[in-house]
Amino acid sequence: MTPRRPIQQLSISLVNRIAAGEVIERPAAVVKELVENAIDAGASRIVVEVEDGGRALIRVIDDGGGMPPSDLPLAFASHATSKLTCDEDLFRIATMGFRGEALASIGAVSHARILSRMPTEEAGYEVHNRGGAISDAQAAAGNVGTTVEVRNLFFNTPARRKFIKGSSTEFGHISEMLLRLALPHPKVSFLLSHNGRKAMDLPAAPEGERLLAAWPKEFHESVLTIDVRDAELRLRGIIGLPELARPTARYQFFYLNGRHIRDKFIQHALRESYRGLTEPGRHPAAVLLLEIPPGDVDVNVHPTKTEVRFRDSGRIHGLVHSVIREKLLGSELTPLALPTRSDAQGEPREDLRHKLAEFFRQMPGEYSAPPTAQPGAPAGSQPPFGGQVATTIDAPFVASNPPPASFSAERPTLPSMPMPPMPAIAAPAAFARSLVGQDAQQSAIQLHNSYLVAQSDDGLVIIDQHALHERIMYEELLARVNRGPLEAQRMLIPQVVDVSTTQLALLEQIQPLLGKLGIEVSAFGPASVAVHAFPSFLEKLEPGTFVRELLERGEQELLDLHEEELLHEVLDMMACKAAVKAGDPLSPAEIEALLARRELVERSSNCPHGRPTTLRLSLRDLEKQFKRTGF
Amino acid sequence: MKVICNRGALLEALTVAGNVVAARTPKPVLQCVKVTAADDRLTIAATDLEVAIRYSDSQVQIEQPGEALLPADKFRDIVRESVDDTLALEVTGDTANIRGQDSHFKIFTQKASDFPPVPDFEGDADLEIAGGLLKQLIGQTLFAAARESTRYAFNGVLLSAKGKKIDLVSTDGRRLAQAKGDLISDKLPKEGAKAIIPSKALTLLDKLIDDPEEAVAVQVRENQVIFHTSSATLTSNLVEGQFPPYDDVIPKDTDKKMTAATADFLSAIRRAALLTTEESKGVRLQFSKKGLVLTSRSPESGEATINFPCKYEGADMEIGFNPTFLTDALRVVDSDEISLELTAPNRPGLLKGGPNFLYVIMPVNLQ
């Protein structure tokens, strides 16, 4: 038995070190605290320099108001702040930081230095903090503003240091964090570098432009802006068209009075606004800035201040939901132009393509002809399908909204589309006939081995064969997985894949999920894993290649995904691999089977990656193109 | 060069050689066959640089020896479509003239010296094997080899010969087939010989052998294997890489055993497989003292149940298999009865047909 020890008051340095654990969990948290201070100091330009993912150095340079030399040593003391002076201030917080913990916590677990010069002073002053040992302020040369340098983070908390991930992972968190901080401050320019290389450069810009920095370039065409206010509340920001919704919430940013927050109410309200427009489980893209009277919210819930408590959360929910819903329903949402094909997920390897083409070729036998087939169809022409197609394409809110008149001026137009010689099937005749409306026969033809063109009730549709098939496979897989684990073929000779340590850690995390999907992988030595079982329906794929790609892709995802999101990611990948590719020639029977299955899948106008599967050209559009309107 | 050829024999030679000629290649000479007239025979040679073949046609009358490089597909098509019993082939300069009774084709040739060397069979055979047996061993293993695995060794069949015995082994990582036989003779060193032969070469070899009684001579080199029959010589590069230690995966601790007539078991599996789909391929096999019940289910179409009486020793058990893997093997078994030995639902099954064929098959995890 251990002898009883007397209770003792902890030393201040130990208290600070413990507190640091709460606020400073990783290098990105340091960046957050320092940049928030810089913003509060009125900086117009903030430079963040990072070395080795923040472990070696984090330096934040601002051109703000600076601090007088007398304040400098106090900056490192705990619960010392210039942002609150009395109890009442706590209920009217308008600055980013206020708890007076940040610098003390950072100083307690690193070698930190503050150099500050006020605009009125001739020279600057600096103060050092070596793991809690604070020096006196000394004169030093420097520009107006404050520079904080944090070196050797967590040097005296080895346990924490051990939990720091690789340099690129930590830097990923830092850059994500800085983006979050930069979005609501368009007048401040931000520059981020890692190991001397520029990583992010956000010049001062109008607000709308700054908010777009939250998303990749290809999103920028599909954005709606909102700005609504009443007496007390204001909601502004940008939201993405439904096609931008993703399986993860990584393109969602919420701000409350300029502070980034995570809030389930707002997230829920946003998702509800998109109900019926995106797949369930998808997260719409949105950057929302909410302003409410400071007294209506408690931001002092958690040290990192990302969680808040609203006095009237129902009101906030209602505001977000109604504003966004209204905006969406008043907008044209059907993609009209041929979008540029995003190669984000990388070109599939040639051999995979062939195997998968083969996989698909085996499918048609299992699917019967669509129920609308008419006995009177001329021999050689393909069974009709178009009537059903049209009904699934036209979501109710689209039908009432004709496409904008600018269509012809801005978008590639159909008549200029290069038409290859018609394939030697009976389709062209039937197609032409149906276009002039003399015959109910409808067919689809394949163009460039990539697109299917078919007649719909009010015009024609262009279908991306890969996107549609991927979508169908995704839905079928999802339904299957919800019924139970996928059937897996066990391996007689397990395939061994070399992996990095991060990948190994990721693998441990996602193992149960992989089990559901019929993939059984276990560690095999310190730097490799063995694949013991693989889904039987992916028989044509190499298990090792798939697992390697999965881990490589997973490693790049910096966000810690929830299990459900992970499931969607992996299913996405499986569906993408198993689907026919652009460039695969399809036989009439295959086209028919593909389109027949289109009916089985609800909302098939978007593929799992959020790209549309189907584009629509109505007769009205065509008439406009051919200048037939007005007759 | 001037030769009178029997059209049928020439067509056969060109058809065999055509299997090797590369369909798409950056080197146009590889789309040709090399025709050599010498010593009372016409030799047709073709290569894709992996596999090479020499086929000799003795039903010819050589009036002037020589050699030429002719485009393989055009030459073959002309010979196939011709109606004469004999055709005259005469090459002058860079033009080949093929004359029938009412026809005259001129095709342009390429320089014979540009063609890569196609080795002939020289020296003594390392081993000799009856053609019929070799065909059987190929048939019993080739199907289980992988097609395009990144584990290259899986794309071939491992041939091992030692002490007048030969065995062929193939695997795609999910199942493994092994077939054994006796050699007619061997002059191998004591440690024997091992070679991983690409599937393509074995497919061709299978077509080349038409007399089961004829002995096939084999030479195993460091990176090549050469097969020689009376009419043809086939040379193939070997698959590089290490064949897995397959002996380790052949189960030795099985405690359950089913025996059944091969044809009946095949029929039962095929019927049970009718209601499987691409996504759920597995057939469930329930073994008990009463025999075997096979079931399959497809969420979209329905269910199948087959009651299969058979002899079964051991504890009751349930296991899933991809039926294609089972039927693949049952089709090539050359004995009327097979046995299937098992241990557990997640462990491999061992199928044996006669003393010389065994097949290891990994189960599927059924839902």
PDB file of C-alpha atoms in Angstrom, chain A residues 349 351 355 359 362-363 366-367 476 480 483-496 520 533-534 536-539 541-543 545, chain B residues 148-151 154 171-176 244 249 277-282 299-300 322 325 345-348 360-367:
ATOM      1  CA  ARG A 349      -5.944   3.004 -64.360  1.00  0.00           C
ATOM      2  CA  ASP A 351      -6.382  -2.193 -66.482  1.00  0.00           C
ATOM      3  CA  LYS A 355     -11.821  -5.422 -65.707  1.00  0.00           C
ATOM      4  CA  PHE A 359     -17.867  -6.773 -64.774  1.00  0.00           C
ATOM      5  CA  GLN A 362     -22.008  -9.509 -67.125  1.00  0.00           C
ATOM      6  CA  MET A 363     -24.776  -7.484 -65.588  1.00  0.00           C
ATOM      7  CA  GLU A 366     -29.972 -10.056 -64.711  1.00  0.00           C
ATOM      8  CA  TYR A 367     -32.191  -7.205 -65.589  1.00  0.00           C
ATOM      9  CA  GLU A 476     -27.395  -0.643 -54.479  1.00  0.00           C
ATOM     10  CA  ARG A 480     -26.937  -3.965 -49.394  1.00  0.00           C
ATOM     11  CA  ARG A 483     -29.085  -5.194 -44.818  1.00  0.00           C
ATOM     12  CA  GLY A 484     -25.875  -6.804 -43.600  1.00  0.00           C
ATOM     13  CA  PRO A 485     -22.204  -7.172 -44.360  1.00  0.00           C
ATOM     14  CA  LEU A 486     -21.216  -7.672 -47.986  1.00  0.00           C
ATOM     15  CA  GLU A 487     -20.355 -11.179 -49.007  1.00  0.00           C
ATOM     16  CA  ALA A 488     -16.626 -11.675 -48.923  1.00  0.00           C
ATOM     17  CA  GLN A 489     -14.369 -14.139 -50.668  1.00  0.00           C
ATOM     18  CA  ARG A 490     -11.644 -15.278 -48.304  1.00  0.00           C
ATOM     19  CA  MET A 491      -8.092 -15.319 -49.621  1.00  0.00           C
ATOM     20  CA  LEU A 492      -6.100 -18.499 -49.768  1.00  0.00           C
ATOM     21  CA  ILE A 493      -2.861 -16.578 -50.045  1.00  0.00           C
ATOM     22  CA  PRO A 494      -3.426 -13.183 -48.406  1.00  0.00           C
ATOM     23  CA  GLN A 495      -2.135 -10.247 -50.376  1.00  0.00           C
ATOM     24  CA  VAL A 496       0.419  -8.197 -48.509  1.00  0.00           C
ATOM     25  CA  GLU A 520     -10.739  -8.138 -43.835  1.00  0.00           C
ATOM     26  CA  ALA A 533     -10.992 -11.292 -47.454  1.00  0.00           C
ATOM     27  CA  PHE A 534     -12.426  -9.094 -50.201  1.00  0.00           C
ATOM     28  CA  SER A 536     -16.946 -11.141 -53.994  1.00  0.00           C
ATOM     29  CA  PHE A 537     -18.652  -8.648 -56.262  1.00  0.00           C
ATOM     30  CA  LEU A 538     -15.351  -6.816 -56.733  1.00  0.00           C
ATOM     31  CA  GLU A 539     -13.790 -10.056 -57.871  1.00  0.00           C
ATOM     32  CA  LEU A 541     -10.254  -5.951 -58.752  1.00  0.00           C
ATOM     33  CA  GLU A 542      -6.955  -6.623 -57.099  1.00  0.00           C
ATOM     34  CA  PRO A 543      -7.608  -6.602 -53.338  1.00  0.00           C
ATOM     35  CA  THR A 545      -4.452  -2.394 -55.091  1.00  0.00           C
TER      36      THR A 545
ATOM     37  CA  GLU B 148      -3.685  -9.954 -64.629  1.00  0.00           C
ATOM     38  CA  SER B 149      -2.513 -10.095 -61.060  1.00  0.00           C
ATOM     39  CA  THR B 150       0.098  -7.702 -59.766  1.00  0.00           C
ATOM     40  CA  ARG B 151       1.507 -10.776 -58.078  1.00  0.00           C
ATOM     41  CA  PHE B 154       0.090 -15.958 -60.150  1.00  0.00           C
ATOM     42  CA  THR B 171      -3.378 -20.238 -57.997  1.00  0.00           C
ATOM     43  CA  ASP B 172      -5.096 -16.861 -58.173  1.00  0.00           C
ATOM     44  CA  GLY B 173      -4.827 -16.248 -54.440  1.00  0.00           C
ATOM     45  CA  ARG B 174      -8.326 -17.594 -53.720  1.00  0.00           C
ATOM     46  CA  ARG B 175      -7.984 -21.190 -54.862  1.00  0.00           C
ATOM     47  CA  LEU B 176      -5.194 -23.479 -55.930  1.00  0.00           C
ATOM     48  CA  PRO B 244       4.202 -18.791 -53.157  1.00  0.00           C
ATOM     49  CA  VAL B 249      -1.841 -23.680 -47.821  1.00  0.00           C
ATOM     50  CA  THR B 277     -26.117 -12.724 -58.289  1.00  0.00           C
ATOM     51  CA  GLU B 278     -23.015 -10.701 -58.971  1.00  0.00           C
ATOM     52  CA  GLU B 279     -23.145  -9.236 -55.481  1.00  0.00           C
ATOM     53  CA  SER B 280     -23.971 -12.434 -53.600  1.00  0.00           C
ATOM     54  CA  LYS B 281     -22.262 -15.184 -55.430  1.00  0.00           C
ATOM     55  CA  GLY B 282     -22.050 -17.614 -52.555  1.00  0.00           C
ATOM     56  CA  PRO B 299     -32.542 -10.650 -52.713  1.00  0.00           C
ATOM     57  CA  GLU B 300     -34.035  -9.690 -56.080  1.00  0.00           C
ATOM     58  CA  ASN B 322     -18.315 -19.374 -54.812  1.00  0.00           C
ATOM     59  CA  PHE B 325     -14.770 -22.023 -58.135  1.00  0.00           C
ATOM     60  CA  PRO B 345     -16.353 -22.278 -42.159  1.00  0.00           C
ATOM     61  CA  ASN B 346     -13.489 -19.801 -42.510  1.00  0.00           C
ATOM     62  CA  ARG B 347     -10.838 -22.346 -43.452  1.00  0.00           C
ATOM     63  CA  PRO B 348     -10.063 -23.731 -46.896  1.00  0.00           C
ATOM     64  CA  VAL B 360      -7.812 -25.982 -52.428  1.00  0.00           C
ATOM     65  CA  ILE B 361     -10.693 -23.516 -52.289  1.00  0.00           C
ATOM     66  CA  MET B 362     -11.261 -20.649 -49.894  1.00  0.00           C
ATOM     67  CA  PRO B 363     -14.825 -20.115 -48.635  1.00  0.00           C
ATOM     68  CA  VAL B 364     -16.894 -16.916 -48.819  1.00  0.00           C
ATOM     69  CA  ASN B 365     -18.241 -15.244 -45.689  1.00  0.00           C
ATOM     70  CA  LEU B 366     -21.967 -15.606 -46.099  1.00  0.00           C
ATOM     71  CA  GLN B 367     -24.231 -12.984 -44.562  1.00  0.00           C
TER      72      GLN B 367
END
